[in-house]
PDB file of C-alpha atoms in Angstrom:
ATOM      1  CA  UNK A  20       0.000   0.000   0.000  1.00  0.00           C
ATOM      2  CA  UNK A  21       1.580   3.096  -0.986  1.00  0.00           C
ATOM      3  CA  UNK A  22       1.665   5.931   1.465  1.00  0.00           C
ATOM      4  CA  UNK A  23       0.719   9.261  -0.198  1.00  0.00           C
ATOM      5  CA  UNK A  24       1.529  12.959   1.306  1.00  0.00           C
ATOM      6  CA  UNK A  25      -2.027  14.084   2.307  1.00  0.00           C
ATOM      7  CA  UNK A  26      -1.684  10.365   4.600  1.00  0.00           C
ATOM      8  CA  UNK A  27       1.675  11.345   5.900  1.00  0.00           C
ATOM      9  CA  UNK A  28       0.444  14.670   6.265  1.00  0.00           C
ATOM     10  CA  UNK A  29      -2.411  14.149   8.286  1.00  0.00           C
ATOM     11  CA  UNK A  30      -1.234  11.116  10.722  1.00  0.00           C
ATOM     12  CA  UNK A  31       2.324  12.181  11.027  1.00  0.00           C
ATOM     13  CA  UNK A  32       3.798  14.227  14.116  1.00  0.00           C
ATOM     14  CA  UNK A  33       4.654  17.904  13.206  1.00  0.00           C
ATOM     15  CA  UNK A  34       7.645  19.215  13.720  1.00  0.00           C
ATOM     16  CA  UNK A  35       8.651  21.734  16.209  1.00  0.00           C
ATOM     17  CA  UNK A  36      11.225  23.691  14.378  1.00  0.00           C
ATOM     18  CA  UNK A  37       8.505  25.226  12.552  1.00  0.00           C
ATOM     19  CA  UNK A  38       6.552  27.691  14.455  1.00  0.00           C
ATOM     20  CA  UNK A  39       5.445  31.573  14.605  1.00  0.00           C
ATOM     21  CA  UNK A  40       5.138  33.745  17.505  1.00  0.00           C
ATOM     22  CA  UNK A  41       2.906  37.184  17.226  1.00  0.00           C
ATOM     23  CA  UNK A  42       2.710  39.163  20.286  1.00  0.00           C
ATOM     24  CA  UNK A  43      -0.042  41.317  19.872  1.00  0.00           C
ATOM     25  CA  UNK A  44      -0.201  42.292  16.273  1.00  0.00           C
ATOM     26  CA  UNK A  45       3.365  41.879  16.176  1.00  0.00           C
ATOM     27  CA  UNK A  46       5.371  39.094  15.008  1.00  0.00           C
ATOM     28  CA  UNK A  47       8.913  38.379  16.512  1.00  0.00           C
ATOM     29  CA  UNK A  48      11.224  35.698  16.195  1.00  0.00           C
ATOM     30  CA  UNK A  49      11.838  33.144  19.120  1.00  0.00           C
ATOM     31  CA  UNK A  50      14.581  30.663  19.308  1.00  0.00           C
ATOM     32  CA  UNK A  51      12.683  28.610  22.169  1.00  0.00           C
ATOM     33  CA  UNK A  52       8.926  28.763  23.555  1.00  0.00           C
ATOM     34  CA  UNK A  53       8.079  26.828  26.782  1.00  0.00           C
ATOM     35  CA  UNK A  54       5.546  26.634  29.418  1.00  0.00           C
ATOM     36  CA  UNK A  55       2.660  26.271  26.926  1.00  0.00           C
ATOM     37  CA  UNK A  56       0.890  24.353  29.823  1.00  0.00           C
ATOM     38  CA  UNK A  57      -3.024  24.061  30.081  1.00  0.00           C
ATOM     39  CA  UNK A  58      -3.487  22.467  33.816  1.00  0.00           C
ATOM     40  CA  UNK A  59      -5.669  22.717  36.849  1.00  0.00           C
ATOM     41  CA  UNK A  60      -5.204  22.803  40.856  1.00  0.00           C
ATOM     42  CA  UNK A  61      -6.481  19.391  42.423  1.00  0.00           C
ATOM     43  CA  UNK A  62      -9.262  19.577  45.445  1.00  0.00           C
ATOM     44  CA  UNK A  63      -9.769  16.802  47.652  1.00  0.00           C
ATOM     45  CA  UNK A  64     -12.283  15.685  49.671  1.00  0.00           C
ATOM     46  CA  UNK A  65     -12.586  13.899  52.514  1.00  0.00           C
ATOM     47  CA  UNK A  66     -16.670  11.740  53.205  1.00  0.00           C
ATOM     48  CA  UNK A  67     -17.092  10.524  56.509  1.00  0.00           C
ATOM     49  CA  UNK A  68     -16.594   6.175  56.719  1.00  0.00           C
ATOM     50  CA  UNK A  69     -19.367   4.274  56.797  1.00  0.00           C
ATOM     51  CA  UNK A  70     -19.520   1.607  58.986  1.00  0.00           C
ATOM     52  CA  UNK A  71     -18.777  -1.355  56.689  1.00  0.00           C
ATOM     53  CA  UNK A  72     -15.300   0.831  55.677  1.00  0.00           C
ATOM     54  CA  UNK A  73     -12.574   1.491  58.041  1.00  0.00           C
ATOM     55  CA  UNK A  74     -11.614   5.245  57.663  1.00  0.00           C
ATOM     56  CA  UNK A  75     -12.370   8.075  55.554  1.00  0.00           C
ATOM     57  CA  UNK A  76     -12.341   7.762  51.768  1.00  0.00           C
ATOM     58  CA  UNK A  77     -10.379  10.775  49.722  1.00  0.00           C
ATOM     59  CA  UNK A  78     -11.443  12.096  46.505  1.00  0.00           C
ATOM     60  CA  UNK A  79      -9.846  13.781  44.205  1.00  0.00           C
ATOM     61  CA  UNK A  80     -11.544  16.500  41.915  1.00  0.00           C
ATOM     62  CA  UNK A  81     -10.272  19.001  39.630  1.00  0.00           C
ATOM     63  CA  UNK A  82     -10.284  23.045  40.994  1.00  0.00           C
ATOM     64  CA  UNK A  83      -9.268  25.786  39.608  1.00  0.00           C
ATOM     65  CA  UNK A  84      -7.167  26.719  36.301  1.00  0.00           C
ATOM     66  CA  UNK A  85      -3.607  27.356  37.114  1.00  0.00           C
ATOM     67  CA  UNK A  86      -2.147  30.414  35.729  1.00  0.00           C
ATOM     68  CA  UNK A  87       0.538  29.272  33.162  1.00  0.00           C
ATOM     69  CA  UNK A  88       3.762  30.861  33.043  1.00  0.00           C
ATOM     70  CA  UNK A  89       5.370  31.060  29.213  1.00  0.00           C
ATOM     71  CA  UNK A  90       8.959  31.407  29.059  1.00  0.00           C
ATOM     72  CA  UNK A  91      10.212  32.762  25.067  1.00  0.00           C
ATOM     73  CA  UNK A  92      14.164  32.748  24.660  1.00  0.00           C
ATOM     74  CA  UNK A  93      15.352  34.260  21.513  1.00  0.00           C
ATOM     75  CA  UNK A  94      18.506  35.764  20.047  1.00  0.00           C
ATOM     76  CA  UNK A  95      19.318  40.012  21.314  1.00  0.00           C
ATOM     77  CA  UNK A  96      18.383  42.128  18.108  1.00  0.00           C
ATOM     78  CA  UNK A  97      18.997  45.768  19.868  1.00  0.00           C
ATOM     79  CA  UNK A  98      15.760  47.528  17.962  1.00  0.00           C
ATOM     80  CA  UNK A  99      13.535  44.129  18.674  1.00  0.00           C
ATOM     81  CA  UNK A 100      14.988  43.987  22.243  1.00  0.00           C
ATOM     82  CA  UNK A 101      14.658  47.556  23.324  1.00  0.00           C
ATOM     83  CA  UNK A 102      12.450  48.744  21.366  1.00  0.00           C
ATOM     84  CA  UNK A 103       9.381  45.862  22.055  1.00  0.00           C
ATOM     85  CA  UNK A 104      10.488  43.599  24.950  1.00  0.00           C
ATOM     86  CA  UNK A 105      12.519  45.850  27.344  1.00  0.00           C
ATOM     87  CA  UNK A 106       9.230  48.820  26.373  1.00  0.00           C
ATOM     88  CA  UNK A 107       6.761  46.263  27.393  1.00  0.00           C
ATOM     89  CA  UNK A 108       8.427  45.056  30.889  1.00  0.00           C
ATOM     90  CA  UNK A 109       8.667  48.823  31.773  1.00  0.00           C
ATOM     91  CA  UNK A 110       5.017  49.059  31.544  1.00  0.00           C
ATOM     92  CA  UNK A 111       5.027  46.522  34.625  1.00  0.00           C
ATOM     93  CA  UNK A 112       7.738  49.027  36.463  1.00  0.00           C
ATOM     94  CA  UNK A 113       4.833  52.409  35.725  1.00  0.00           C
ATOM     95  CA  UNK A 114       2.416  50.523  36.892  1.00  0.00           C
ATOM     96  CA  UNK A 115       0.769  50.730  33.527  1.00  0.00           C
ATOM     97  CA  UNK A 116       0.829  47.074  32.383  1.00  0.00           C
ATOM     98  CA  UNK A 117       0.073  46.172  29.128  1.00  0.00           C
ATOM     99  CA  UNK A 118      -1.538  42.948  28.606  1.00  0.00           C
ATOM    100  CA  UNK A 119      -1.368  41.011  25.374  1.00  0.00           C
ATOM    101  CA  UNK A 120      -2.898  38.611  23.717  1.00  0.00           C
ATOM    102  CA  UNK A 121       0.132  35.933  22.500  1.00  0.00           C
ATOM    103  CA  UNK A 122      -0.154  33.643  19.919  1.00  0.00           C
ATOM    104  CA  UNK A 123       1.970  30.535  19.312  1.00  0.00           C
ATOM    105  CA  UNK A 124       1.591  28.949  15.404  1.00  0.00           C
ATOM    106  CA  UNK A 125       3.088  25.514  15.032  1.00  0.00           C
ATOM    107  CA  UNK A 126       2.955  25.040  11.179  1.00  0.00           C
ATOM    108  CA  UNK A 127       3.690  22.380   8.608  1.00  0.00           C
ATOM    109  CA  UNK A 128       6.503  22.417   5.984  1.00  0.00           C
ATOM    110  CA  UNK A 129       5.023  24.685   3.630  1.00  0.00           C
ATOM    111  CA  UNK A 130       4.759  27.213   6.573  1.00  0.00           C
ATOM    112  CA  UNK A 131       0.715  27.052   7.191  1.00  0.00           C
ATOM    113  CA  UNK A 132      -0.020  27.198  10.393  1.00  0.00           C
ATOM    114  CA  UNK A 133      -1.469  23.682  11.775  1.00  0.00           C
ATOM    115  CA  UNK A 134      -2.394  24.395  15.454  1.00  0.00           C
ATOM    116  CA  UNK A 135      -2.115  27.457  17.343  1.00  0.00           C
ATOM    117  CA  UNK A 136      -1.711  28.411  21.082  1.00  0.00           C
ATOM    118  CA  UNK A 137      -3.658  31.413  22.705  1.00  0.00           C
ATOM    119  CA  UNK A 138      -2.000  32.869  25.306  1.00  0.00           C
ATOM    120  CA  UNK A 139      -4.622  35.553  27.262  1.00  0.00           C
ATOM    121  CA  UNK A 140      -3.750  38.289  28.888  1.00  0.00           C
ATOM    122  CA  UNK A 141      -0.122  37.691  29.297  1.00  0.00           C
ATOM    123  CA  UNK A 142       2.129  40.805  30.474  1.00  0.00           C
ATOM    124  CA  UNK A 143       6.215  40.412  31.313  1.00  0.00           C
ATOM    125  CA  UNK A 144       7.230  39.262  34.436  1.00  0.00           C
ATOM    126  CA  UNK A 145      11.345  38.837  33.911  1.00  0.00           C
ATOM    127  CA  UNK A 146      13.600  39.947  30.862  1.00  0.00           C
ATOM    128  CA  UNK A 147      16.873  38.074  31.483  1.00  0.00           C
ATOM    129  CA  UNK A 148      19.550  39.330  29.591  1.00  0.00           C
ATOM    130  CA  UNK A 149      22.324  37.304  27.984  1.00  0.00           C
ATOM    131  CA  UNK A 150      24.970  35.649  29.594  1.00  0.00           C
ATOM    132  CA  UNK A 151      28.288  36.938  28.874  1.00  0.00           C
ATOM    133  CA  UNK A 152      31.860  34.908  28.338  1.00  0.00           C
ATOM    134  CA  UNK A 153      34.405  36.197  26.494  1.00  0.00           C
ATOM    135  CA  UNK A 154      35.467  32.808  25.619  1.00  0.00           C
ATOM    136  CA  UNK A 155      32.470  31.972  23.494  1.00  0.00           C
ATOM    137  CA  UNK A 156      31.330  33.071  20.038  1.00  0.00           C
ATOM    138  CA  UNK A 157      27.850  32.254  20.588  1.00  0.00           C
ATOM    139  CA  UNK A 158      24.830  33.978  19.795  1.00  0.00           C
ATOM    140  CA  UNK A 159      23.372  36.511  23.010  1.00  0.00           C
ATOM    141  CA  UNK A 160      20.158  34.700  23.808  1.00  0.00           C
ATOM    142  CA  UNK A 161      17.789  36.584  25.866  1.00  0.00           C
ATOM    143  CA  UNK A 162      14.865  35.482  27.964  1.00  0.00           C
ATOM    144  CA  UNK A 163      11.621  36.884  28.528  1.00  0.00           C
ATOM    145  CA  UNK A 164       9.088  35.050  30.996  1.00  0.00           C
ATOM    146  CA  UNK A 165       5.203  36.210  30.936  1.00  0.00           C
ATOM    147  CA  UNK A 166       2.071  35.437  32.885  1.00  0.00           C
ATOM    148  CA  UNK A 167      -1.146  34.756  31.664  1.00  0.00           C
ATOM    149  CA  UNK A 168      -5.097  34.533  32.637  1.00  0.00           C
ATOM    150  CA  UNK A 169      -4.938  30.684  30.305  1.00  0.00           C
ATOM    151  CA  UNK A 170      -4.006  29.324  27.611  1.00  0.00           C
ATOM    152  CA  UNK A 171      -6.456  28.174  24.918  1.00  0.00           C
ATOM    153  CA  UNK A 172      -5.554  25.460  21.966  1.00  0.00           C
ATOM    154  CA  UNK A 173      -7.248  26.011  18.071  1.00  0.00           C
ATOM    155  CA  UNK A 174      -6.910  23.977  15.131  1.00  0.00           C
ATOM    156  CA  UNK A 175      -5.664  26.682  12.209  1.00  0.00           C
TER     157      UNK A 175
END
C-alpha cells in the first residue's frame, strides 16, 4: 500500500522547528517557547466512613485553572529587544501594564499554520539578559518570561 503525502500529512507528528510567535499584532522571532501548559489545581475531599469501611475515603476533583507561566528565549536584536520587549516590561515598572494577547503557530513544511496556542492576557514578568563569556562566540540569547489569565488550543 503506498503511502501518499495528504496520509503522511495528516497522521504524522509535526515538527517543532517550525513555528510563529505574534505578540499582539506583532510578530517576533523566538529561538525557544516553553511553558505552553493548560493544567488545573487538584481539590480533595474527605466523606465521613461508613460503617462497613474502616476510615475516611479521599477524593480527588479538579479546581481551579492554574495560571501558566510562558517562558520565550530568543537571540538580542537591539531595535527588537529595546524597542518591544525591554518597552513592554517597563510598563510593569509604571504601573501601567500592558496585557497582550500571544499567539503561538506551530505550522507544517510549507509554513501554514497547523495548530495554534492562545495565550490571554499575558504581560512580562522577567527579561533576562544574555549571559556573557568572552570565551564563546555564541549567539546573546535573551529570555523573557510572561504570565497569563490561560491558555487556549485552536486547530488553524
Amino acid at each position: 500500500m503506498a503511502t501518499t503525502a495528504e496520509t503522511i500529512r495528516a497522521s504524522y507528528p509535526l515538527p517543532v522547528y517550525n513555528y510563529r510567535v505574534e505578540i499582539g499584532s506583532t510578530a517576533i522571532s523566538f529561538s525557544e517557547v516553553s511553558g505552553l501548559v493548560i493544567g488545573y489545581e487538584l481539590g480533595t475531599y474527605k466523606e465521613s466512613p461508613v460503617a462497613t469501611q474502616a476510615g475516611p475515603r479521599t477524593f480527588h476533583f479538579p479546581a481551579q485553572r492554574t495560571a501558566p507561566t510562558v517562558s520565550l528565549k530568543k537571540g538580542l536584536v537591539p531595535g527588537v529587544s529595546i524597542k518591544e520587549l525591554y518597552g513592554w516590561i517597563q510598563t510593569v515598572q509604571t504601573n501601567q501594564v500592558v496585557k497582550k494577547d500571544i499567539f503561538i503557530r506551530l505550522c507544517d513544511e510549507k509554513g501554514a499554520p497547523m495548530i495554534s496556542w492562545k495565550v490571554i492576557n499575558a504581560f512580562p514578568t522577567k527579561l533576562t539578559a544574555p549571559t556573557f563569556d568572552a570565551k564563546s562566540n555564541d549567539a546573546a540569547i535573551e529570555s523573557l518570561d510572561l504570565q497569563a489569565d490561560q491558555i487556549i488550543m485552536e486547530a488553524s
